[in-house]
PDB file of C-alpha atoms and ligand atoms in Angstrom:
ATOM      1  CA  UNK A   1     -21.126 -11.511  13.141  1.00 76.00           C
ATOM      2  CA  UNK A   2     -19.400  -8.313  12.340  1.00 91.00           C
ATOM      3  CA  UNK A   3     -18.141  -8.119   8.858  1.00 98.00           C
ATOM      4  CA  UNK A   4     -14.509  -5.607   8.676  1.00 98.00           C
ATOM      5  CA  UNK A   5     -12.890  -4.250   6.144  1.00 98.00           C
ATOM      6  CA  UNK A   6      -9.180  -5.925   6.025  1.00 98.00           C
ATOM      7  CA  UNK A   7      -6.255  -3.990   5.463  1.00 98.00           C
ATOM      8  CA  UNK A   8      -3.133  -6.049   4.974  1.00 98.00           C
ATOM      9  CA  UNK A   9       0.410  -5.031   4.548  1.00 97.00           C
ATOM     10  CA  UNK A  10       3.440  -6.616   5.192  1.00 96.00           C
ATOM     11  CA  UNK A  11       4.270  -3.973   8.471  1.00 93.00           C
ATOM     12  CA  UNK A  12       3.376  -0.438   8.878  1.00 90.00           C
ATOM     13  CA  UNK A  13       2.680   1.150   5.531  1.00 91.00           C
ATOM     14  CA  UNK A  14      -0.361   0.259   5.395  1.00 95.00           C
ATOM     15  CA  UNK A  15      -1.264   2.384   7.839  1.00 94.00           C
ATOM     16  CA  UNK A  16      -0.554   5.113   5.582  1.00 92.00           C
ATOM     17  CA  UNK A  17      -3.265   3.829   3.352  1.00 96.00           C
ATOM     18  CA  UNK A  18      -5.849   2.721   6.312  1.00 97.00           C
ATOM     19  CA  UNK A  19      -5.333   6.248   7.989  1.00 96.00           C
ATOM     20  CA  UNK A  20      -6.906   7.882   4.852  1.00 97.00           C
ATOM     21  CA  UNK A  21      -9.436   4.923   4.536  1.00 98.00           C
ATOM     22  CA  UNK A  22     -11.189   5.777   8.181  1.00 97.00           C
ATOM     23  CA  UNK A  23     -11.229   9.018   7.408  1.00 96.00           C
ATOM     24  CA  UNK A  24     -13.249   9.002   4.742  1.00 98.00           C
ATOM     25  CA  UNK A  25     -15.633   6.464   5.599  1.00 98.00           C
ATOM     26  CA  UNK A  26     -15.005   6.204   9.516  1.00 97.00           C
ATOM     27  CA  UNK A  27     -18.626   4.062   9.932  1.00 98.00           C
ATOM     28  CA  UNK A  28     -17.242   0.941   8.881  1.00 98.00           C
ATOM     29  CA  UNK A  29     -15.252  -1.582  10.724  1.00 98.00           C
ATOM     30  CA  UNK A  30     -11.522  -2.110  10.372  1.00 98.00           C
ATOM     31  CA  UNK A  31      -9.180  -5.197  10.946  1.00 98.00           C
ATOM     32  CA  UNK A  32      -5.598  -3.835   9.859  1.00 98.00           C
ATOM     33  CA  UNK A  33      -3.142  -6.732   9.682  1.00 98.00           C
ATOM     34  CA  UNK A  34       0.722  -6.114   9.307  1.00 97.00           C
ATOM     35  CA  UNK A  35       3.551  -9.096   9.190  1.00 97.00           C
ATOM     36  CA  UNK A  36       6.110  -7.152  11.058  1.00 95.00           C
ATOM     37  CA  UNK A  37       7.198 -10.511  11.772  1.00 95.00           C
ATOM     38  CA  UNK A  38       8.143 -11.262   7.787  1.00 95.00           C
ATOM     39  CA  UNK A  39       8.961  -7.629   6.671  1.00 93.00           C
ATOM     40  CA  UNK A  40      10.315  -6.573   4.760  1.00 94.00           C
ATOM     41  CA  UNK A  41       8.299  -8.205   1.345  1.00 95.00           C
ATOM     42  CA  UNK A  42      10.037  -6.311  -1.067  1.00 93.00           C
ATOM     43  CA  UNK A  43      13.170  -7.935  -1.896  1.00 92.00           C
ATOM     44  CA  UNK A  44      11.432 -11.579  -1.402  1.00 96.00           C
ATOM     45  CA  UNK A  45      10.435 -13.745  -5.005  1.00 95.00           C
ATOM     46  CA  UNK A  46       7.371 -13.792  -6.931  1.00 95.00           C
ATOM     47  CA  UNK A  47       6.384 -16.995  -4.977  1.00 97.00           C
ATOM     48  CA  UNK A  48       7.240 -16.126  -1.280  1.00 98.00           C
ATOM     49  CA  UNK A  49       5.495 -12.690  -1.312  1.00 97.00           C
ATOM     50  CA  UNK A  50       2.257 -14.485  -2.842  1.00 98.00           C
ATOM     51  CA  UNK A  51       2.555 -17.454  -0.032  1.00 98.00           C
ATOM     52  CA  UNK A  52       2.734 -15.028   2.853  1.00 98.00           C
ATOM     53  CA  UNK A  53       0.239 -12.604   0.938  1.00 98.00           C
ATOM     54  CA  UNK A  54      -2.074 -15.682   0.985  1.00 98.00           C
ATOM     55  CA  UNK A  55      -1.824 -16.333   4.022  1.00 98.00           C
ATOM     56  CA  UNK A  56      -2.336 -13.131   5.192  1.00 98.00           C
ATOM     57  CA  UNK A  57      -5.626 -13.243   3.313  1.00 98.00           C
ATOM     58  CA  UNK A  58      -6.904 -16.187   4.618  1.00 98.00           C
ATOM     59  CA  UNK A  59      -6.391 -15.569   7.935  1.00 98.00           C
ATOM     60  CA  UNK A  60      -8.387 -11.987   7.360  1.00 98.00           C
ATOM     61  CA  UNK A  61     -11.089 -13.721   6.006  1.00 98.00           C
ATOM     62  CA  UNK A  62     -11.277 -15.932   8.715  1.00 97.00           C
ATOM     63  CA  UNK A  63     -11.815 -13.252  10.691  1.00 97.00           C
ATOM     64  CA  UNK A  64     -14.615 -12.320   9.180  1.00 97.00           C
ATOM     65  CA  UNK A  65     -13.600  -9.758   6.133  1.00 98.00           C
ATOM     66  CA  UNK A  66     -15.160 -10.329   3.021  1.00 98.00           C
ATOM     67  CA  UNK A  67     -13.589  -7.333   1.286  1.00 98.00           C
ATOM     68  CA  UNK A  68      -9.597  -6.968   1.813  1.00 98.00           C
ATOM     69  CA  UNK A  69      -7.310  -4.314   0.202  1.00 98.00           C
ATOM     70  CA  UNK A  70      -3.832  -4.949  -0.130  1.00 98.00           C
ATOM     71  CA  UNK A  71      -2.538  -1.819   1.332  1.00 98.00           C
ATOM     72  CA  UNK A  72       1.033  -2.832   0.209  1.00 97.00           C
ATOM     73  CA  UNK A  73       2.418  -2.453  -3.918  1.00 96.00           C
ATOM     74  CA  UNK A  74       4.484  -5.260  -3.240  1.00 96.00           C
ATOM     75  CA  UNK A  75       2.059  -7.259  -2.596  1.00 97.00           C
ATOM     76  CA  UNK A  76      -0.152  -5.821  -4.957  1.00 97.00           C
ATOM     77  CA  UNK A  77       2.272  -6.458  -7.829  1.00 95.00           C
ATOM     78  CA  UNK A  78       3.109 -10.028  -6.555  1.00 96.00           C
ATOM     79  CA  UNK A  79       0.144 -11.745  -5.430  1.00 97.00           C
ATOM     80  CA  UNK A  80      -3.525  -9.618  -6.318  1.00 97.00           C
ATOM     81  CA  UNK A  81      -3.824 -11.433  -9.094  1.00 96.00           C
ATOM     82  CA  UNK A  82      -2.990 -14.705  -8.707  1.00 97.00           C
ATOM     83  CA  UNK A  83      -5.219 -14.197  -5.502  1.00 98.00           C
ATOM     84  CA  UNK A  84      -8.136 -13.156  -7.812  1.00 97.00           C
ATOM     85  CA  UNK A  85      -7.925 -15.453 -10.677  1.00 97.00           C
ATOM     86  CA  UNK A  86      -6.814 -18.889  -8.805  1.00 97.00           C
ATOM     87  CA  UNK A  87      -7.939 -18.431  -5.424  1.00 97.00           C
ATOM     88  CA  UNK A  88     -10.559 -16.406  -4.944  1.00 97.00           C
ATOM     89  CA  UNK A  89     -12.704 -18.571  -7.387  1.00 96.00           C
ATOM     90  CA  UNK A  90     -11.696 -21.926  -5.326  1.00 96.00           C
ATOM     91  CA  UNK A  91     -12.046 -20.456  -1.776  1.00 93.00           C
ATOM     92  CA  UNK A  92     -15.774 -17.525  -2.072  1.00 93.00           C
ATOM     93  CA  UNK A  93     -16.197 -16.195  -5.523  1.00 89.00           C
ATOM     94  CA  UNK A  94     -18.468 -13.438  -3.419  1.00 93.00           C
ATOM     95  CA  UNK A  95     -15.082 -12.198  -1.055  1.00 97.00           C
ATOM     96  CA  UNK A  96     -13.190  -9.593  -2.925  1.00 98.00           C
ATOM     97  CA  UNK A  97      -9.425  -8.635  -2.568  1.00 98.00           C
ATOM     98  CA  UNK A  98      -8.334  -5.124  -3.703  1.00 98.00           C
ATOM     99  CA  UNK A  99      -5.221  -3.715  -4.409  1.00 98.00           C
ATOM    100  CA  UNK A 100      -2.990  -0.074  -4.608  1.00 98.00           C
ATOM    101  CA  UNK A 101      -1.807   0.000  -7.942  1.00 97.00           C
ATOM    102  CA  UNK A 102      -4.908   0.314 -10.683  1.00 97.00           C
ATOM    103  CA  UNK A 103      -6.273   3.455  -8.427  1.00 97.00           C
ATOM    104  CA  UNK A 104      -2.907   4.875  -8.009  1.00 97.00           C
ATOM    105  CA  UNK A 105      -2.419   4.504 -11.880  1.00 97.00           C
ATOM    106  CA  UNK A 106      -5.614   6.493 -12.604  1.00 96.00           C
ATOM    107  CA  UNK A 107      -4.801   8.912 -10.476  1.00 96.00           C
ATOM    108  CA  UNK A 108      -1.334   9.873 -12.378  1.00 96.00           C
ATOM    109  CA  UNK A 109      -2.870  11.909 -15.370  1.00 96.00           C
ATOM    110  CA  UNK A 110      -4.413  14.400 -12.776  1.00 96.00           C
ATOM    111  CA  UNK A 111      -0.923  15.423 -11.815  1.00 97.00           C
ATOM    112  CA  UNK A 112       1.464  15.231 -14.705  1.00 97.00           C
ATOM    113  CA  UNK A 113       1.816  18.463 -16.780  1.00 97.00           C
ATOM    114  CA  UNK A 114       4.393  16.863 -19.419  1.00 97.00           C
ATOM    115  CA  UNK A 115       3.544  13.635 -18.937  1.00 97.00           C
ATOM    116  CA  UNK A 116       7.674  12.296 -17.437  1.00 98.00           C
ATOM    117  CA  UNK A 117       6.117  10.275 -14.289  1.00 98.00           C
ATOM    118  CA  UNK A 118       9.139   8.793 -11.365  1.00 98.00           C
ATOM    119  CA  UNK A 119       8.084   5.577  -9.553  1.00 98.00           C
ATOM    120  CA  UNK A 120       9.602   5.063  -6.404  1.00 98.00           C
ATOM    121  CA  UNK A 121       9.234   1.455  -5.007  1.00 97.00           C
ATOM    122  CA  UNK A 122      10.720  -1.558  -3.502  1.00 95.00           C
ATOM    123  CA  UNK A 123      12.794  -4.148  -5.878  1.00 95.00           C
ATOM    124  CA  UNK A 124       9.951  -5.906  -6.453  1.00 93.00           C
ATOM    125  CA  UNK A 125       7.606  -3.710  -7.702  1.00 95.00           C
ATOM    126  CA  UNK A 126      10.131  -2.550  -9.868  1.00 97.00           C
ATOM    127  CA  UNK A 127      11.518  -6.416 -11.053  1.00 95.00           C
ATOM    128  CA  UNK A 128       7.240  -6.468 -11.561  1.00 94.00           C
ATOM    129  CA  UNK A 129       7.045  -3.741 -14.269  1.00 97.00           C
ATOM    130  CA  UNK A 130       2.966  -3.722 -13.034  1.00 96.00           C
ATOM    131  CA  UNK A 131       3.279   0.294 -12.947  1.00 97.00           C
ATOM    132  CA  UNK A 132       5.361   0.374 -16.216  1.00 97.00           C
ATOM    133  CA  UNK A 133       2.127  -2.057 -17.818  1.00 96.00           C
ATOM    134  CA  UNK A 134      -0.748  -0.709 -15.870  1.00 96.00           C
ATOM    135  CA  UNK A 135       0.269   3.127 -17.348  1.00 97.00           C
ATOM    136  CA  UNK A 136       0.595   1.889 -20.858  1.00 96.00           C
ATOM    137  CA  UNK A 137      -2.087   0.164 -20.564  1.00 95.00           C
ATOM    138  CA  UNK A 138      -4.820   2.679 -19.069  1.00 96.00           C
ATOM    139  CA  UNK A 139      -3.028   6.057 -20.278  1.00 96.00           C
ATOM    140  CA  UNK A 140      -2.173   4.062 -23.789  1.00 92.00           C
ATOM    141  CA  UNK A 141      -2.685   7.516 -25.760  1.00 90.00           C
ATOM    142  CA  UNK A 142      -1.128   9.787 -23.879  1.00 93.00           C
ATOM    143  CA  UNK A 143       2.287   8.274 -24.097  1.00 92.00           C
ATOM    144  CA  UNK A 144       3.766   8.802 -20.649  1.00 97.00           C
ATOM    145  CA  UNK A 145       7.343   8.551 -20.491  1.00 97.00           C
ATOM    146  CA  UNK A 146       7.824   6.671 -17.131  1.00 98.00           C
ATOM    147  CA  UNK A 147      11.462   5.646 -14.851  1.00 98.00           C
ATOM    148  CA  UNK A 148      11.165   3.520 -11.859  1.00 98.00           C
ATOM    149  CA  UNK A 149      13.783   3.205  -9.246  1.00 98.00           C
ATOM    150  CA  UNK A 150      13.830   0.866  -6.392  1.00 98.00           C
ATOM    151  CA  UNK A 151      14.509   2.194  -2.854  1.00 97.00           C
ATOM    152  CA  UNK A 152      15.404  -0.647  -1.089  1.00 95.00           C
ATOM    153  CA  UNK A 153      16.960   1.176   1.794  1.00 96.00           C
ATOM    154  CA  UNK A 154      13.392   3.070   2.376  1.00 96.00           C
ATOM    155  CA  UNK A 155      11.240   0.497   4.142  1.00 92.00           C
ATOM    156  CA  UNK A 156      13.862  -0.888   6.764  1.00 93.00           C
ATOM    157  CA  UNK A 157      14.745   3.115   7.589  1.00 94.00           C
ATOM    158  CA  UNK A 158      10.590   3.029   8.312  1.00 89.00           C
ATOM    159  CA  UNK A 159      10.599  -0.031   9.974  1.00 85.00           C
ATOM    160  CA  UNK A 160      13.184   0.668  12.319  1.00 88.00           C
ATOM    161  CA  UNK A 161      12.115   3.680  13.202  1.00 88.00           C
ATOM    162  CA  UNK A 162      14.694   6.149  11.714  1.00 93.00           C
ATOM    163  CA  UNK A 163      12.609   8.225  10.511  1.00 92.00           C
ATOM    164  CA  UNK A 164      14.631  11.056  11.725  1.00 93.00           C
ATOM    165  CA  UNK A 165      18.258  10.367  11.873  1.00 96.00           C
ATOM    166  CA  UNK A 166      20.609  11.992   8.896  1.00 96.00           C
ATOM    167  CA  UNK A 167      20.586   8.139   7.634  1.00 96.00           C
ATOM    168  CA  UNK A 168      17.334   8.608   6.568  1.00 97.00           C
ATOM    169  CA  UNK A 169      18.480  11.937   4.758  1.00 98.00           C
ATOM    170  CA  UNK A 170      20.840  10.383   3.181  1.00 98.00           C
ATOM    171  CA  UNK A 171      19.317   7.768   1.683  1.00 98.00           C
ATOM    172  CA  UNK A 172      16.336   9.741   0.402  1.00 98.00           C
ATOM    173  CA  UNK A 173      18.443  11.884  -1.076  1.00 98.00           C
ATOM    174  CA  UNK A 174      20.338   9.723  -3.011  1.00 98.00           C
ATOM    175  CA  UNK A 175      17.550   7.839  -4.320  1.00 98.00           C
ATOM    176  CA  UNK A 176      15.795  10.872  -5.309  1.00 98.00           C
ATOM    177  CA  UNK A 177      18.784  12.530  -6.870  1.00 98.00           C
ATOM    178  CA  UNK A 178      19.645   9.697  -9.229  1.00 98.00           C
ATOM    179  CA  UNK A 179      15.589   9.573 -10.187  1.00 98.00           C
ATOM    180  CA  UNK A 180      15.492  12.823 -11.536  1.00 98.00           C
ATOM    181  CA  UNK A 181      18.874  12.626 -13.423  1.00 98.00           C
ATOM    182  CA  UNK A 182      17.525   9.446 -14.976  1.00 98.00           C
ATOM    183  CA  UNK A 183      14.667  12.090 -16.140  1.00 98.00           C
ATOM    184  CA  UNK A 184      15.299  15.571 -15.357  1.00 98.00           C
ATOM    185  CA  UNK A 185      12.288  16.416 -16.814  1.00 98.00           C
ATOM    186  CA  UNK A 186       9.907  13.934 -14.444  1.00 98.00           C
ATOM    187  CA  UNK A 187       7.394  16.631 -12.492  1.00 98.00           C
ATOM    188  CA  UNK A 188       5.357  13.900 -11.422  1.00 98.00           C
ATOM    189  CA  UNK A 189       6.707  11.506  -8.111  1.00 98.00           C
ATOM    190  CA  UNK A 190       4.611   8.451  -7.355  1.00 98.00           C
ATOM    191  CA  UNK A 191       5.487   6.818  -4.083  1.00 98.00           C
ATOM    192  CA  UNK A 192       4.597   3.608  -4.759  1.00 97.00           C
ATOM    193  CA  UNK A 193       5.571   1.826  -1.498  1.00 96.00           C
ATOM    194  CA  UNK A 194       3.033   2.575   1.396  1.00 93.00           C
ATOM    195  CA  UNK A 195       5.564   3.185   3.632  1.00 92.00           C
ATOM    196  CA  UNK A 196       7.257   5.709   1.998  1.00 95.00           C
ATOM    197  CA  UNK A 197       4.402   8.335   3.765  1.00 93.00           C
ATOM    198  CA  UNK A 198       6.082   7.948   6.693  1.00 91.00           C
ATOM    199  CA  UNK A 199       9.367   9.298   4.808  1.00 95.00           C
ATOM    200  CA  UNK A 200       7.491  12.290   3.382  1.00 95.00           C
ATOM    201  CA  UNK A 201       8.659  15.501   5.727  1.00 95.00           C
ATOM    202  CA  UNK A 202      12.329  14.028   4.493  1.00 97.00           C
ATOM    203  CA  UNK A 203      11.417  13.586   0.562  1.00 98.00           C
ATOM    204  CA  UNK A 204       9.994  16.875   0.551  1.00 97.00           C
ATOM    205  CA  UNK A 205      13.464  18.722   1.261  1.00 97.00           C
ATOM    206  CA  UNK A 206      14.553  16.856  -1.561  1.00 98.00           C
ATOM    207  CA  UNK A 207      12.190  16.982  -4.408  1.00 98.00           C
ATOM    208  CA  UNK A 208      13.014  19.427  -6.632  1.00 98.00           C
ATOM    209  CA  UNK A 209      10.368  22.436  -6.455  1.00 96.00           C
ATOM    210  CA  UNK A 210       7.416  22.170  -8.944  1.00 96.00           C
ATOM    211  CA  UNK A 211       7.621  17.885  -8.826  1.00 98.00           C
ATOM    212  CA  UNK A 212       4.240  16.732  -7.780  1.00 98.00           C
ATOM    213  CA  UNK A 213       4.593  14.072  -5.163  1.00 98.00           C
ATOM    214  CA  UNK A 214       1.822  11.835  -5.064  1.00 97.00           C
ATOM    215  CA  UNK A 215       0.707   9.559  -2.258  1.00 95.00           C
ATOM    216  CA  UNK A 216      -1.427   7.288  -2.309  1.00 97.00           C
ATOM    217  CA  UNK A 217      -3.529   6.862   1.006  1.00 97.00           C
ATOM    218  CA  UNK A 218      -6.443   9.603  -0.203  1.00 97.00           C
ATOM    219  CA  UNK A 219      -6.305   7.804  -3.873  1.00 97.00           C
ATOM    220  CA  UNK A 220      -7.021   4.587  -2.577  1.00 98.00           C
ATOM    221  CA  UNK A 221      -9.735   5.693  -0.057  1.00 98.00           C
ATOM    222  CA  UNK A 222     -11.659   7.465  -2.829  1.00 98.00           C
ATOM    223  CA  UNK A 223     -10.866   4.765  -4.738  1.00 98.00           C
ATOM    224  CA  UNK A 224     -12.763   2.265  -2.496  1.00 98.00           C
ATOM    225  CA  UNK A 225     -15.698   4.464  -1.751  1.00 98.00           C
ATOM    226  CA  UNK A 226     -16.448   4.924  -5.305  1.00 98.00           C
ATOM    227  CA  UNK A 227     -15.888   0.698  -4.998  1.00 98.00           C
ATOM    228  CA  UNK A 228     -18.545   0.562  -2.862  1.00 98.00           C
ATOM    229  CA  UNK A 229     -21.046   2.848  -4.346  1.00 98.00           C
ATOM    230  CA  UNK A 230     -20.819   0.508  -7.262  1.00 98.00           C
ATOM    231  CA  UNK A 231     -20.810  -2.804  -5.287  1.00 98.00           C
ATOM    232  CA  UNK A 232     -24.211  -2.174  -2.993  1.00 97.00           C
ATOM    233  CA  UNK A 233     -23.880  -6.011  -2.725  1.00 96.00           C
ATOM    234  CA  UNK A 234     -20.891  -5.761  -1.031  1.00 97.00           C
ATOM    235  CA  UNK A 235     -21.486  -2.240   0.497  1.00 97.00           C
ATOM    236  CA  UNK A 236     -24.955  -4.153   2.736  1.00 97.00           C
ATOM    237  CA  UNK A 237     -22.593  -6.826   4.060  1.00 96.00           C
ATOM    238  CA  UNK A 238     -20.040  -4.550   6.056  1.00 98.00           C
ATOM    239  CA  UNK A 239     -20.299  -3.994   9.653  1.00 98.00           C
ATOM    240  CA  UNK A 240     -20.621  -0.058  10.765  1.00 97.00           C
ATOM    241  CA  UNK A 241     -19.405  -0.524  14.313  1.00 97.00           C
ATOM    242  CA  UNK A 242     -16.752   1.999  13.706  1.00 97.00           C
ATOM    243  CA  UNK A 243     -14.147  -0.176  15.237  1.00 96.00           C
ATOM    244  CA  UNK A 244     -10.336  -0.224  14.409  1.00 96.00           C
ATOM    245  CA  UNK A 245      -8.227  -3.512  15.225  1.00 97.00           C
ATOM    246  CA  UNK A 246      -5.259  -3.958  14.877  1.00 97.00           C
ATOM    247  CA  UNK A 247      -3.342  -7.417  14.803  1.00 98.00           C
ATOM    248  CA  UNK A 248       0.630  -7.618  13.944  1.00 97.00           C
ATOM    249  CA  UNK A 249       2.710 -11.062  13.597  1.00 97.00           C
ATOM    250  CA  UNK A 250       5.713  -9.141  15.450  1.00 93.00           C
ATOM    251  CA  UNK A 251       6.031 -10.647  18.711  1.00 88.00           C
ATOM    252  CA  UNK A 252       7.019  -8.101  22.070  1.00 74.00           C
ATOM    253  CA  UNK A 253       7.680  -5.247  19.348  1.00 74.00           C
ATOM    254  CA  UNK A 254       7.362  -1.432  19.257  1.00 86.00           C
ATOM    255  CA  UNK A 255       4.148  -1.977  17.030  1.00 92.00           C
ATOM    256  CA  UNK A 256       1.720  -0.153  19.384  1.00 93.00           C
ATOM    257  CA  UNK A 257       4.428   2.853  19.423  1.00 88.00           C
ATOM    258  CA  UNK A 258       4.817   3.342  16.154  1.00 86.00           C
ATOM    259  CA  UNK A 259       1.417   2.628  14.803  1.00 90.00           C
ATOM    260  CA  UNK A 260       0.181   5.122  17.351  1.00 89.00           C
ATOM    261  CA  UNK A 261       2.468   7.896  16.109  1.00 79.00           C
ATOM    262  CA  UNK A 262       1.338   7.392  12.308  1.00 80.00           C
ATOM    263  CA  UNK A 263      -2.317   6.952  13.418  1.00 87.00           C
ATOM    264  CA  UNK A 264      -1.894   9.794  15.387  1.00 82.00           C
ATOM    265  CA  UNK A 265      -4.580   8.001  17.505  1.00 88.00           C
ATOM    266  CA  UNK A 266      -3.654   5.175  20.654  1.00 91.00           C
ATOM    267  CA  UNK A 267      -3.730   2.067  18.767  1.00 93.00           C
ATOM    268  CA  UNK A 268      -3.374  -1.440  20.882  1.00 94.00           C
ATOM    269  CA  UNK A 269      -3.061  -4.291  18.880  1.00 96.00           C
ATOM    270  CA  UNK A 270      -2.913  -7.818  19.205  1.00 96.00           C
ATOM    271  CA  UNK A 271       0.125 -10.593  18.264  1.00 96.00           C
ATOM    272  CA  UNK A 272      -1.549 -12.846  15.705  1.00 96.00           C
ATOM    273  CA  UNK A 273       0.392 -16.078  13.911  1.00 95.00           C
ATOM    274  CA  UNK A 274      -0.311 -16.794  10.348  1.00 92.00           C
TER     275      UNK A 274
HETATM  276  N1  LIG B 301       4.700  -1.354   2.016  1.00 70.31           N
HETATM  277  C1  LIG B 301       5.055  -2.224   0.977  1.00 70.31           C
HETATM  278  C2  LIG B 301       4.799  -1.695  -0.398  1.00 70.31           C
HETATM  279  O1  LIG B 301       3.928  -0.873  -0.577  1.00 70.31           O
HETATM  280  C3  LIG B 301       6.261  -3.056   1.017  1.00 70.31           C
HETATM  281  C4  LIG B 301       7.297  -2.905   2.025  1.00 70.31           C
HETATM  282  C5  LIG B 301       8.154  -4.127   2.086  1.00 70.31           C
HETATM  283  O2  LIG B 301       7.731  -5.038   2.799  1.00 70.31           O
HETATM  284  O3  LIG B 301       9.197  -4.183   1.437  1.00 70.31           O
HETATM  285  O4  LIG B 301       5.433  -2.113  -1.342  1.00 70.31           O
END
């Protein structure tokens, strides 16, 4: 039986993160799994995002992952651990579920020159603080001055595919404008929220020059490689059929369209309840 890597999020930003994933280690297989259906997660409560994040995770498994990264911060902030601690020990103590956040988090003191770090993200990885706690917490020396904002007109501009249209403009542009007069001294941008890739061409005509924007699809992929180097155990047990599925809960949806333009490879998926 072929054992896949899962990538879950809760619609298409986690393509963002799977995109970088095949790339850099294209001979494993892939099930990416998006709740188009539900999205978006970020304005739902602490209990609903872990429920359908669950589920989610579950159903991967059942599909034969025994590794599965939570390409999505809201459900990273919401649900990894509870997954790990309470679940994960009742259901296979040997299946492992990975999240965005820790690697991202590492990754910040590469970029910052002066140490004022923006976090862009949806409500509820704001409400979560796990950015705020994870920096303190791994960079607790360096004392990182940190503002988050939550963008919660981002994802739906993704979702619904306005990429393009001078809504999207405008709403980047507020969101970014009132981030760095929170902190006009912030040079370091996290986008915290995988979809917010998909928003980059606009965020770049707005970030001030000399503000490092970081993204986090190449974090997490190097991220999970060095994972894997460490974890031969896990590393034996993955299939290297180099196949990408791709399974949404959206029903009759432009899925296949838009997954195929952030791809930038023909991607047919499959309608999946769970
Ligand atoms: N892509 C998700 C994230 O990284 C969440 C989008 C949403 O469902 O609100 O937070």
């Amino acid at each position: 039986m072929s054992c896949p890597i899962g990538v879950f999020d809760s619609g298409y930003g986690g393509l963002t993160i799977l995109k970088d994933i095949v790339k850099e280690m294209p001979e494993y297989d892939y099930i990416y799994l998006g709740d188009n259906a539900r999205t978006p997660y970020g304005m739902r409560s602490f209990d609903v995002v872990y429920k359908y994040t669950r589920e989610a995770v579950l159903k991967l498994f059942d599909m034969g992952c025994r590794l599965v990264i939570l390409a999505c911060n809201t459900a990273s902030a919401k649900a990894l651990r509870t997954i790990q601690q309470v679940d994960l020990p009742r259901i296979d103590a040997q299946r492992r579920v990975l999240g965005v956040i820790r690697p991202s988090v590492e990754a910040v003191a590469d970029f910052t020159r002066n140490g004022h770090i923006g976090v862009l993200a949806t409500s509820g990885t704001v409400a979560s603080e796990s950015y705020l706690l994870e920096i303190a917490k791994i960079h607790s020396e360096k004392g990182f001055q940190v503002s988050q904002l939550a963008c919660p007109m981002w994802v739906p501009l993704v979702e619904n595919n306005e990429i393009d249209s001078p809504g999207a403009a405008f709403f980047v542009q507020k969101y970014i404008d009132i981030l760095m007069q929170n902190d006009p001294k912030i040079d370091t941008i996290v986008l915290a929220c995988t979809h917010y890739p998909l928003l980059r061409g606009v965020i770049d005509r707005f970030v001030p020059q000399g503000v490092a924007v970081i993204q986090q699809g190449e974090i997490v992929a190097r991220s999970l490689k060095d994972y894997l180097c460490r974890h031969s155990e896990m590393e034996r047990m993955l299939s290297r059929g180099r196949q990408v599925e791709f399974f949404t809960t959206e029903k009759g949806g432009m899925f296949d369209k838009m997954a195929t333009l952030f791809m930038q490879a023909d991607v047919v998926s499959r309608h999946i309840e769970i």
